[in-house]
PDB file of C-alpha atoms in Angstrom:
ATOM      1  CA  MET X 447      84.334 109.184  83.467  1.00 45.00           C
ATOM      2  CA  ASN X 448      83.185 105.641  83.328  1.00 49.00           C
ATOM      3  CA  LYS X 449      83.110 103.325  86.298  1.00 55.00           C
ATOM      4  CA  LYS X 450      86.173 101.329  84.726  1.00 61.00           C
ATOM      5  CA  THR X 451      88.201 104.221  84.643  1.00 80.00           C
ATOM      6  CA  ILE X 452      87.220 105.200  88.307  1.00 84.00           C
ATOM      7  CA  GLY X 453      87.864 101.728  89.192  1.00 77.00           C
ATOM      8  CA  GLN X 454      91.279 101.770  87.912  1.00 81.00           C
ATOM      9  CA  LYS X 455      92.526 104.688  89.324  1.00 84.00           C
ATOM     10  CA  ILE X 456      91.279 103.670  92.938  1.00 86.00           C
ATOM     11  CA  LEU X 457      93.077 100.323  91.962  1.00 87.00           C
ATOM     12  CA  ASN X 458      96.317 102.052  91.081  1.00 86.00           C
ATOM     13  CA  HIS X 459      96.329 104.280  93.621  1.00 90.00           C
ATOM     14  CA  SER X 460      99.478 104.245  95.978  1.00 92.00           C
ATOM     15  CA  SER X 461      97.324 104.129  99.249  1.00 94.00           C
ATOM     16  CA  THR X 462      95.415 100.890  97.339  1.00 95.00           C
ATOM     17  CA  LYS X 463      98.502  99.198  96.340  1.00 96.00           C
ATOM     18  CA  ILE X 464     100.472  99.393  99.655  1.00 96.00           C
ATOM     19  CA  ILE X 465      97.189  98.436 101.503  1.00 96.00           C
ATOM     20  CA  ILE X 466      96.511  95.159  99.070  1.00 96.00           C
ATOM     21  CA  GLY X 467     100.627  94.515  98.892  1.00 96.00           C
ATOM     22  CA  LEU X 468     100.504  94.521 102.834  1.00 97.00           C
ATOM     23  CA  ILE X 469      97.190  92.365 103.178  1.00 97.00           C
ATOM     24  CA  VAL X 470      98.179  89.672 100.360  1.00 96.00           C
ATOM     25  CA  CYS X 471     101.889  88.924 101.294  1.00 96.00           C
ATOM     26  CA  GLY X 472     101.331  89.284 105.018  1.00 96.00           C
ATOM     27  CA  GLY X 473      98.165  86.931 104.603  1.00 96.00           C
ATOM     28  CA  ILE X 474     100.172  84.552 102.648  1.00 96.00           C
ATOM     29  CA  VAL X 475     102.752  84.356 104.903  1.00 96.00           C
ATOM     30  CA  GLY X 476     100.663  84.024 107.940  1.00 96.00           C
ATOM     31  CA  VAL X 477      99.131  81.074 106.667  1.00 97.00           C
ATOM     32  CA  GLY X 478     102.047  79.544 104.900  1.00 96.00           C
ATOM     33  CA  GLN X 479     104.102  79.979 108.596  1.00 96.00           C
ATOM     34  CA  THR X 480     100.850  78.499 110.126  1.00 96.00           C
ATOM     35  CA  LEU X 481     100.834  75.210 108.193  1.00 96.00           C
ATOM     36  CA  ILE X 482     104.286  74.765 108.095  1.00 96.00           C
ATOM     37  CA  GLN X 483     104.351  74.656 111.754  1.00 95.00           C
ATOM     38  CA  GLN X 484     101.656  71.825 112.069  1.00 95.00           C
ATOM     39  CA  ILE X 485     103.845  69.914 109.603  1.00 95.00           C
ATOM     40  CA  LEU X 486     106.910  70.305 111.728  1.00 95.00           C
ATOM     41  CA  ASN X 487     104.963  70.167 114.875  1.00 94.00           C
ATOM     42  CA  ALA X 488     104.620  66.296 113.623  1.00 94.00           C
ATOM     43  CA  THR X 489     107.980  65.501 113.336  1.00 94.00           C
ATOM     44  CA  SER X 490     110.857  64.351 115.935  1.00 92.00           C
ATOM     45  CA  ILE X 491     113.076  67.220 114.564  1.00 93.00           C
ATOM     46  CA  ASN X 492     114.799  69.461 117.170  1.00 92.00           C
ATOM     47  CA  LYS X 493     113.184  72.437 117.996  1.00 91.00           C
ATOM     48  CA  ASP X 494     115.934  74.654 116.752  1.00 91.00           C
ATOM     49  CA  PHE X 495     115.959  72.894 113.549  1.00 93.00           C
ATOM     50  CA  LYS X 496     112.442  73.550 113.164  1.00 94.00           C
ATOM     51  CA  ASN X 497     112.404  77.120 113.808  1.00 92.00           C
ATOM     52  CA  LEU X 498     115.470  77.413 111.172  1.00 94.00           C
ATOM     53  CA  ILE X 499     113.118  75.328 108.312  1.00 96.00           C
ATOM     54  CA  GLU X 500     110.007  77.327 109.200  1.00 96.00           C
ATOM     55  CA  GLY X 501     112.514  80.565 108.757  1.00 95.00           C
ATOM     56  CA  LEU X 502     113.720  79.661 105.215  1.00 95.00           C
ATOM     57  CA  PHE X 503     110.073  78.639 104.603  1.00 96.00           C
ATOM     58  CA  VAL X 504     108.653  82.032 105.471  1.00 96.00           C
ATOM     59  CA  ALA X 505     111.573  83.793 103.712  1.00 96.00           C
ATOM     60  CA  VAL X 506     110.889  82.275 100.423  1.00 96.00           C
ATOM     61  CA  LEU X 507     107.398  82.785 100.703  1.00 97.00           C
ATOM     62  CA  THR X 508     107.710  86.222 101.394  1.00 97.00           C
ATOM     63  CA  ILE X 509     109.768  86.818  98.340  1.00 97.00           C
ATOM     64  CA  VAL X 510     107.681  84.751  96.003  1.00 97.00           C
ATOM     65  CA  SER X 511     104.365  85.982  97.128  1.00 97.00           C
ATOM     66  CA  TYR X 512     105.814  89.933  96.822  1.00 97.00           C
ATOM     67  CA  SER X 513     107.626  88.951  93.242  1.00 97.00           C
ATOM     68  CA  TYR X 514     104.217  87.441  91.935  1.00 96.00           C
ATOM     69  CA  LEU X 515     101.881  90.128  93.170  1.00 97.00           C
ATOM     70  CA  TYR X 516     103.411  93.038  91.989  1.00 97.00           C
ATOM     71  CA  LYS X 517     104.605  91.221  88.662  1.00 96.00           C
ATOM     72  CA  PHE X 518     100.903  90.802  87.985  1.00 95.00           C
ATOM     73  CA  TYR X 519      99.635  94.322  89.976  1.00 94.00           C
ATOM     74  CA  GLU X 520     102.029  96.694  88.040  1.00 93.00           C
ATOM     75  CA  LYS X 521     102.923  94.637  85.122  1.00 93.00           C
ATOM     76  CA  ARG X 522     106.741  94.835  85.442  1.00 93.00           C
ATOM     77  CA  LYS X 523     109.764  93.178  85.807  1.00 94.00           C
ATOM     78  CA  ILE X 524     110.822  92.565  89.370  1.00 95.00           C
ATOM     79  CA  THR X 525     114.463  94.223  89.812  1.00 95.00           C
ATOM     80  CA  GLU X 526     113.919  94.738  93.556  1.00 96.00           C
ATOM     81  CA  PHE X 527     115.475  90.944  93.830  1.00 96.00           C
ATOM     82  CA  SER X 528     117.254  90.777  90.864  1.00 93.00           C
ATOM     83  CA  LYS X 529     120.439  88.532  90.839  1.00 91.00           C
ATOM     84  CA  LYS X 530     122.388  91.260  89.416  1.00 90.00           C
ATOM     85  CA  GLY X 531     124.856  92.206  91.321  1.00 91.00           C
ATOM     86  CA  ILE X 532     123.614  90.397  94.440  1.00 95.00           C
ATOM     87  CA  THR X 533     126.953  89.139  95.916  1.00 95.00           C
ATOM     88  CA  LYS X 534     128.049  92.474  95.791  1.00 96.00           C
ATOM     89  CA  ASN X 535     125.441  93.855  97.468  1.00 96.00           C
ATOM     90  CA  LEU X 536     125.318  90.949  99.964  1.00 97.00           C
ATOM     91  CA  THR X 537     128.943  91.305 100.818  1.00 97.00           C
ATOM     92  CA  ILE X 538     128.934  94.941 101.625  1.00 97.00           C
ATOM     93  CA  GLY X 539     125.571  94.735 103.270  1.00 97.00           C
ATOM     94  CA  ILE X 540     126.889  92.333 105.732  1.00 97.00           C
ATOM     95  CA  GLY X 541     130.055  94.135 106.285  1.00 97.00           C
ATOM     96  CA  LEU X 542     128.274  97.669 106.758  1.00 97.00           C
ATOM     97  CA  GLY X 543     125.747  95.726 109.300  1.00 97.00           C
ATOM     98  CA  VAL X 544     128.882  94.208 111.344  1.00 97.00           C
ATOM     99  CA  VAL X 545     131.152  96.847 111.573  1.00 97.00           C
ATOM    100  CA  LEU X 546     127.978  99.257 112.949  1.00 97.00           C
ATOM    101  CA  GLN X 547     126.949  96.974 115.291  1.00 97.00           C
ATOM    102  CA  SER X 548     130.639  95.770 116.313  1.00 96.00           C
ATOM    103  CA  LEU X 549     130.986 100.032 116.726  1.00 97.00           C
ATOM    104  CA  THR X 550     128.107  99.864 119.064  1.00 97.00           C
ATOM    105  CA  ILE X 551     129.286  96.935 121.358  1.00 96.00           C
ATOM    106  CA  LEU X 552     132.611  98.679 121.252  1.00 97.00           C
ATOM    107  CA  VAL X 553     131.515 101.847 122.859  1.00 96.00           C
ATOM    108  CA  ILE X 554     129.826  99.665 125.709  1.00 96.00           C
ATOM    109  CA  TYR X 555     132.856  97.529 126.113  1.00 96.00           C
ATOM    110  CA  LEU X 556     135.161 100.850 125.998  1.00 96.00           C
ATOM    111  CA  LYS X 557     133.027 102.422 128.879  1.00 95.00           C
ATOM    112  CA  GLY X 558     133.055  98.899 130.865  1.00 95.00           C
ATOM    113  CA  GLY X 559     129.976  97.590 130.304  1.00 95.00           C
ATOM    114  CA  TYR X 560     130.534  94.563 128.283  1.00 95.00           C
ATOM    115  CA  SER X 561     131.928  91.538 129.365  1.00 94.00           C
ATOM    116  CA  VAL X 562     131.891  87.496 128.303  1.00 94.00           C
ATOM    117  CA  VAL X 563     130.497  85.248 130.538  1.00 93.00           C
ATOM    118  CA  THR X 564     130.660  81.960 128.812  1.00 94.00           C
ATOM    119  CA  ILE X 565     131.504  80.860 124.751  1.00 94.00           C
ATOM    120  CA  ASN X 566     128.721  78.323 123.884  1.00 94.00           C
ATOM    121  CA  PRO X 567     128.620  75.336 121.431  1.00 93.00           C
ATOM    122  CA  ILE X 568     128.394  76.632 117.640  1.00 93.00           C
ATOM    123  CA  LEU X 569     125.109  75.157 117.330  1.00 91.00           C
ATOM    124  CA  PHE X 570     123.718  78.103 119.497  1.00 92.00           C
ATOM    125  CA  ILE X 571     123.911  80.307 116.715  1.00 93.00           C
ATOM    126  CA  ILE X 572     120.929  78.988 114.888  1.00 92.00           C
ATOM    127  CA  PRO X 573     117.827  80.358 116.826  1.00 90.00           C
ATOM    128  CA  PRO X 574     119.370  83.886 116.346  1.00 91.00           C
ATOM    129  CA  LEU X 575     120.638  82.916 112.845  1.00 92.00           C
ATOM    130  CA  SER X 576     116.651  81.622 112.238  1.00 92.00           C
ATOM    131  CA  MET X 577     115.651  85.139 113.704  1.00 91.00           C
ATOM    132  CA  ALA X 578     117.747  87.179 111.944  1.00 93.00           C
ATOM    133  CA  PHE X 579     117.382  86.299 108.175  1.00 92.00           C
ATOM    134  CA  THR X 580     113.791  85.834 108.721  1.00 95.00           C
ATOM    135  CA  SER X 581     112.959  89.485 110.087  1.00 94.00           C
ATOM    136  CA  ALA X 582     115.461  90.976 107.766  1.00 96.00           C
ATOM    137  CA  ILE X 583     113.509  89.598 104.620  1.00 97.00           C
ATOM    138  CA  PHE X 584     109.582  89.903 105.943  1.00 96.00           C
ATOM    139  CA  GLU X 585     110.243  93.662 107.356  1.00 96.00           C
ATOM    140  CA  GLU X 586     112.654  94.563 104.267  1.00 97.00           C
ATOM    141  CA  THR X 587     110.258  93.522 102.013  1.00 97.00           C
ATOM    142  CA  LEU X 588     106.929  94.789 103.440  1.00 97.00           C
ATOM    143  CA  PHE X 589     108.790  98.063 104.511  1.00 96.00           C
ATOM    144  CA  ARG X 590     111.123  98.641 101.919  1.00 97.00           C
ATOM    145  CA  GLY X 591     109.622  96.998  99.095  1.00 97.00           C
ATOM    146  CA  ILE X 592     106.023  98.229  99.480  1.00 97.00           C
ATOM    147  CA  ILE X 593     105.736 100.858 101.910  1.00 97.00           C
ATOM    148  CA  PHE X 594     108.927 102.986 100.895  1.00 97.00           C
ATOM    149  CA  ARG X 595     108.982 101.914  97.120  1.00 97.00           C
ATOM    150  CA  ILE X 596     105.329 102.961  96.533  1.00 97.00           C
ATOM    151  CA  LEU X 597     105.473 106.125  98.651  1.00 97.00           C
ATOM    152  CA  GLU X 598     108.436 107.151  96.743  1.00 97.00           C
ATOM    153  CA  GLU X 599     106.957 106.702  93.423  1.00 94.00           C
ATOM    154  CA  LYS X 600     104.490 109.730  94.317  1.00 93.00           C
ATOM    155  CA  LEU X 601     105.907 111.800  97.304  1.00 95.00           C
ATOM    156  CA  GLY X 602     109.868 111.222  96.441  1.00 96.00           C
ATOM    157  CA  SER X 603     112.620 109.509  98.019  1.00 96.00           C
ATOM    158  CA  TYR X 604     112.998 112.340 101.297  1.00 97.00           C
ATOM    159  CA  ILE X 605     109.272 112.617 101.987  1.00 96.00           C
ATOM    160  CA  ALA X 606     108.689 109.015 101.464  1.00 97.00           C
ATOM    161  CA  LEU X 607     111.930 108.142 103.751  1.00 97.00           C
ATOM    162  CA  ILE X 608     110.405 109.961 106.542  1.00 96.00           C
ATOM    163  CA  ILE X 609     106.910 108.701 106.367  1.00 96.00           C
ATOM    164  CA  SER X 610     108.401 105.339 105.773  1.00 96.00           C
ATOM    165  CA  SER X 611     110.697 105.682 108.723  1.00 95.00           C
ATOM    166  CA  LEU X 612     108.589 106.929 111.330  1.00 95.00           C
ATOM    167  CA  ILE X 613     105.879 104.046 110.777  1.00 94.00           C
ATOM    168  CA  PHE X 614     108.826 101.877 111.685  1.00 93.00           C
ATOM    169  CA  GLY X 615     109.852 103.467 114.580  1.00 91.00           C
ATOM    170  CA  MET X 616     106.264 103.486 115.868  1.00 92.00           C
ATOM    171  CA  LEU X 617     105.585  99.951 115.455  1.00 90.00           C
ATOM    172  CA  HIS X 618     108.357  99.116 117.503  1.00 87.00           C
ATOM    173  CA  LEU X 619     106.847 100.931 120.666  1.00 89.00           C
ATOM    174  CA  ALA X 620     105.142  98.044 121.153  1.00 88.00           C
ATOM    175  CA  ASN X 621     108.281  95.577 121.604  1.00 88.00           C
ATOM    176  CA  PRO X 622     109.216  94.658 125.225  1.00 88.00           C
ATOM    177  CA  ASN X 623     110.854  97.447 127.128  1.00 87.00           C
ATOM    178  CA  SER X 624     110.365  99.966 124.487  1.00 88.00           C
ATOM    179  CA  SER X 625     109.881 103.860 124.732  1.00 89.00           C
ATOM    180  CA  LEU X 626     109.870 106.855 122.795  1.00 90.00           C
ATOM    181  CA  ILE X 627     113.482 107.196 122.806  1.00 90.00           C
ATOM    182  CA  THR X 628     114.192 103.694 121.509  1.00 91.00           C
ATOM    183  CA  GLY X 629     111.318 104.413 118.699  1.00 90.00           C
ATOM    184  CA  ILE X 630     112.841 107.337 117.317  1.00 92.00           C
ATOM    185  CA  GLY X 631     116.321 105.651 117.503  1.00 92.00           C
ATOM    186  CA  LEU X 632     114.620 102.883 115.600  1.00 93.00           C
ATOM    187  CA  ALA X 633     113.629 105.139 113.239  1.00 93.00           C
ATOM    188  CA  ILE X 634     116.924 106.476 112.359  1.00 93.00           C
ATOM    189  CA  GLN X 635     118.795 103.437 112.876  1.00 92.00           C
ATOM    190  CA  ALA X 636     116.607 100.996 110.577  1.00 91.00           C
ATOM    191  CA  GLY X 637     113.877 103.360 109.045  1.00 93.00           C
ATOM    192  CA  LEU X 638     116.284 106.015 107.598  1.00 96.00           C
ATOM    193  CA  LEU X 639     119.446 103.915 107.336  1.00 97.00           C
ATOM    194  CA  LEU X 640     117.841 100.882 105.083  1.00 97.00           C
ATOM    195  CA  GLY X 641     115.774 103.244 103.409  1.00 97.00           C
ATOM    196  CA  ALA X 642     118.809 104.604 102.219  1.00 98.00           C
ATOM    197  CA  ALA X 643     120.358 101.748 101.386  1.00 98.00           C
ATOM    198  CA  TYR X 644     117.607 101.080  99.356  1.00 98.00           C
ATOM    199  CA  ILE X 645     117.914 104.291  97.497  1.00 98.00           C
ATOM    200  CA  TYR X 646     121.396 103.740  96.870  1.00 97.00           C
ATOM    201  CA  SER X 647     121.387  99.989  95.537  1.00 96.00           C
ATOM    202  CA  ARG X 648     117.850  99.915  93.745  1.00 95.00           C
ATOM    203  CA  ASN X 649     116.903  96.663  95.391  1.00 95.00           C
ATOM    204  CA  LEU X 650     116.252  95.028  98.394  1.00 97.00           C
ATOM    205  CA  TRP X 651     119.073  92.550  98.683  1.00 97.00           C
ATOM    206  CA  PHE X 652     121.313  95.388 100.421  1.00 98.00           C
ATOM    207  CA  PRO X 653     119.055  96.670 103.044  1.00 98.00           C
ATOM    208  CA  ILE X 654     118.201  92.721 103.848  1.00 98.00           C
ATOM    209  CA  ALA X 655     121.676  92.123 104.369  1.00 98.00           C
ATOM    210  CA  ILE X 656     122.440  95.325 106.780  1.00 98.00           C
ATOM    211  CA  HIS X 657     119.300  94.147 108.562  1.00 97.00           C
ATOM    212  CA  PHE X 658     120.585  90.642 108.816  1.00 97.00           C
ATOM    213  CA  ALA X 659     124.069  91.518 109.858  1.00 97.00           C
ATOM    214  CA  TRP X 660     123.158  93.933 112.148  1.00 96.00           C
ATOM    215  CA  ASN X 661     120.685  91.489 114.027  1.00 94.00           C
ATOM    216  CA  PHE X 662     122.642  88.560 113.984  1.00 95.00           C
ATOM    217  CA  THR X 663     125.984  90.100 114.966  1.00 95.00           C
ATOM    218  CA  GLN X 664     123.822  91.753 118.105  1.00 94.00           C
ATOM    219  CA  SER X 665     122.525  88.516 119.105  1.00 92.00           C
ATOM    220  CA  ALA X 666     124.131  85.683 117.904  1.00 91.00           C
ATOM    221  CA  ILE X 667     127.899  86.766 118.166  1.00 93.00           C
ATOM    222  CA  PHE X 668     127.398  89.249 121.263  1.00 94.00           C
ATOM    223  CA  GLY X 669     124.720  87.882 123.179  1.00 91.00           C
ATOM    224  CA  ALA X 670     122.573  91.099 123.169  1.00 91.00           C
ATOM    225  CA  SER X 671     119.094  91.466 123.067  1.00 88.00           C
ATOM    226  CA  VAL X 672     117.290  92.629 119.991  1.00 89.00           C
ATOM    227  CA  SER X 673     114.893  95.625 120.119  1.00 87.00           C
ATOM    228  CA  GLY X 674     113.943  94.418 123.563  1.00 80.00           C
ATOM    229  CA  ASN X 675     113.683  90.380 122.950  1.00 82.00           C
ATOM    230  CA  ALA X 676     116.375  88.380 124.532  1.00 79.00           C
ATOM    231  CA  ILE X 677     117.219  85.529 122.402  1.00 78.00           C
ATOM    232  CA  SER X 678     117.381  82.187 124.436  1.00 77.00           C
ATOM    233  CA  LYS X 679     120.755  80.588 123.067  1.00 85.00           C
ATOM    234  CA  THR X 680     123.799  82.658 121.365  1.00 91.00           C
ATOM    235  CA  LEU X 681     127.423  82.069 120.691  1.00 91.00           C
ATOM    236  CA  ILE X 682     128.510  84.251 123.455  1.00 91.00           C
ATOM    237  CA  THR X 683     126.665  84.807 126.930  1.00 92.00           C
ATOM    238  CA  SER X 684     127.692  88.234 127.546  1.00 92.00           C
ATOM    239  CA  LYS X 685     126.869  90.679 130.466  1.00 93.00           C
ATOM    240  CA  ILE X 686     125.996  94.286 129.804  1.00 93.00           C
ATOM    241  CA  GLU X 687     125.584  96.711 132.482  1.00 94.00           C
ATOM    242  CA  GLY X 688     125.961 100.721 132.847  1.00 93.00           C
ATOM    243  CA  ALA X 689     123.999 103.629 132.188  1.00 93.00           C
ATOM    244  CA  LYS X 690     121.230 103.742 129.917  1.00 91.00           C
ATOM    245  CA  TRP X 691     122.076 106.158 127.315  1.00 91.00           C
ATOM    246  CA  PHE X 692     125.185 103.753 126.261  1.00 93.00           C
ATOM    247  CA  THR X 693     123.743 100.195 126.713  1.00 93.00           C
ATOM    248  CA  GLY X 694     120.175 100.570 125.591  1.00 90.00           C
ATOM    249  CA  GLY X 695     118.936  99.079 128.961  1.00 90.00           C
ATOM    250  CA  GLN X 696     116.636  96.179 129.079  1.00 88.00           C
ATOM    251  CA  PHE X 697     115.782  97.010 125.294  1.00 92.00           C
ATOM    252  CA  GLY X 698     119.229  96.348 124.178  1.00 90.00           C
ATOM    253  CA  PRO X 699     121.895  98.336 122.489  1.00 92.00           C
ATOM    254  CA  GLU X 700     119.869  99.595 119.804  1.00 92.00           C
ATOM    255  CA  GLY X 701     118.534 101.816 122.304  1.00 91.00           C
ATOM    256  CA  SER X 702     122.056 103.375 122.688  1.00 94.00           C
ATOM    257  CA  ILE X 703     122.886 106.819 121.529  1.00 95.00           C
ATOM    258  CA  GLN X 704     125.565 105.751 119.924  1.00 96.00           C
ATOM    259  CA  ALA X 705     124.102 103.405 117.911  1.00 96.00           C
ATOM    260  CA  THR X 706     121.608 105.781 116.547  1.00 96.00           C
ATOM    261  CA  ILE X 707     124.436 108.042 115.428  1.00 96.00           C
ATOM    262  CA  PHE X 708     126.782 105.459 113.774  1.00 97.00           C
ATOM    263  CA  CYS X 709     123.771 104.452 111.610  1.00 97.00           C
ATOM    264  CA  LEU X 710     122.662 108.255 111.077  1.00 97.00           C
ATOM    265  CA  ILE X 711     126.446 108.952 109.811  1.00 97.00           C
ATOM    266  CA  ALA X 712     125.968 105.707 107.255  1.00 97.00           C
ATOM    267  CA  ALA X 713     122.569 106.863 106.076  1.00 97.00           C
ATOM    268  CA  ILE X 714     123.901 110.603 105.440  1.00 97.00           C
ATOM    269  CA  ILE X 715     126.264 109.121 103.484  1.00 97.00           C
ATOM    270  CA  LEU X 716     124.348 106.673 101.492  1.00 98.00           C
ATOM    271  CA  LEU X 717     122.051 109.784 100.508  1.00 97.00           C
ATOM    272  CA  THR X 718     125.024 111.699  99.454  1.00 98.00           C
ATOM    273  CA  LEU X 719     126.387 108.883  96.980  1.00 98.00           C
ATOM    274  CA  SER X 720     122.568 108.778  95.983  1.00 97.00           C
ATOM    275  CA  TYR X 721     121.999 112.077  95.133  1.00 97.00           C
ATOM    276  CA  LYS X 722     125.314 112.315  93.644  1.00 97.00           C
ATOM    277  CA  GLU X 723     124.514 109.734  91.161  1.00 96.00           C
ATOM    278  CA  GLY X 724     121.039 110.965  90.100  1.00 95.00           C
ATOM    279  CA  LYS X 725     119.283 107.969  92.418  1.00 96.00           C
ATOM    280  CA  ILE X 726     116.937 110.485  94.435  1.00 96.00           C
ATOM    281  CA  ILE X 727     113.368 110.854  92.984  1.00 95.00           C
ATOM    282  CA  LYS X 728     111.598 113.420  93.167  1.00 93.00           C
ATOM    283  CA  PRO X 729     108.141 114.280  94.124  1.00 93.00           C
ATOM    284  CA  TYR X 730     105.374 113.792  91.451  1.00 87.00           C
ATOM    285  CA  TRP X 731     104.313 117.755  91.747  1.00 87.00           C
ATOM    286  CA  LYS X 732     108.083 118.586  90.829  1.00 82.00           C
ATOM    287  CA  ASN X 733     108.107 116.855  87.607  1.00 76.00           C
ATOM    288  CA  LYS X 734     105.077 118.380  86.143  1.00 64.00           C
TER     289      LYS X 734
END
């Protein structure tokens, strides 16, 4: 066995592909974001619009860096961002995200814990809009496009789903007002559901749409905190109060029990459909 063969095996190992992907995509986006911030800071553009432009730039840079890296690295066509079926995936994904978040808020409302304080100008949706699509595209590309997809190739759909979900939940433990309970909740709400969405659609547009709609509806429309972070401007200024189990407390509705239950049900439905349609990938040792 020569050194070239050893080097090729190391380069094509799953862990290597994940690490390189995270470093390259994260690094390019980080540098690009810094540069666009410096350029925008030199202008007199409104702060909210600066953040919107920055978010669009980061989103495009994320998709481009991922696509070119893995097209070259894995020598294949990047179907994860295919235009085929994009309208269907975005429409259904946004609809599902809105419904799941609305059901979560509905429980709070029915328990007497949600009330509208003020309805603000329409331009107040710009900050949460910027946050929602930027985080959806960046996080889904890294977590579902890189971590989950590459793990799934070797370990199969179910094991990759568990590992990537736990990683997603653990990383959110660092968020403001987070706890072990909220971390587990996010592992199910986002990790499990969005991973199941990728398995079912076999592209990133579907989980991106769900992720975007969930965050945007939660913040811009219902005026709630997102993963412990309060948004400065929202279309509706709301007051959420009551027991932590159904309001999520200061972490926001994602910390509630109903959010986890609704997302778990949706994930189970998607996984069941994926199984029936033969979209579940087996671990490599079961294919021998």
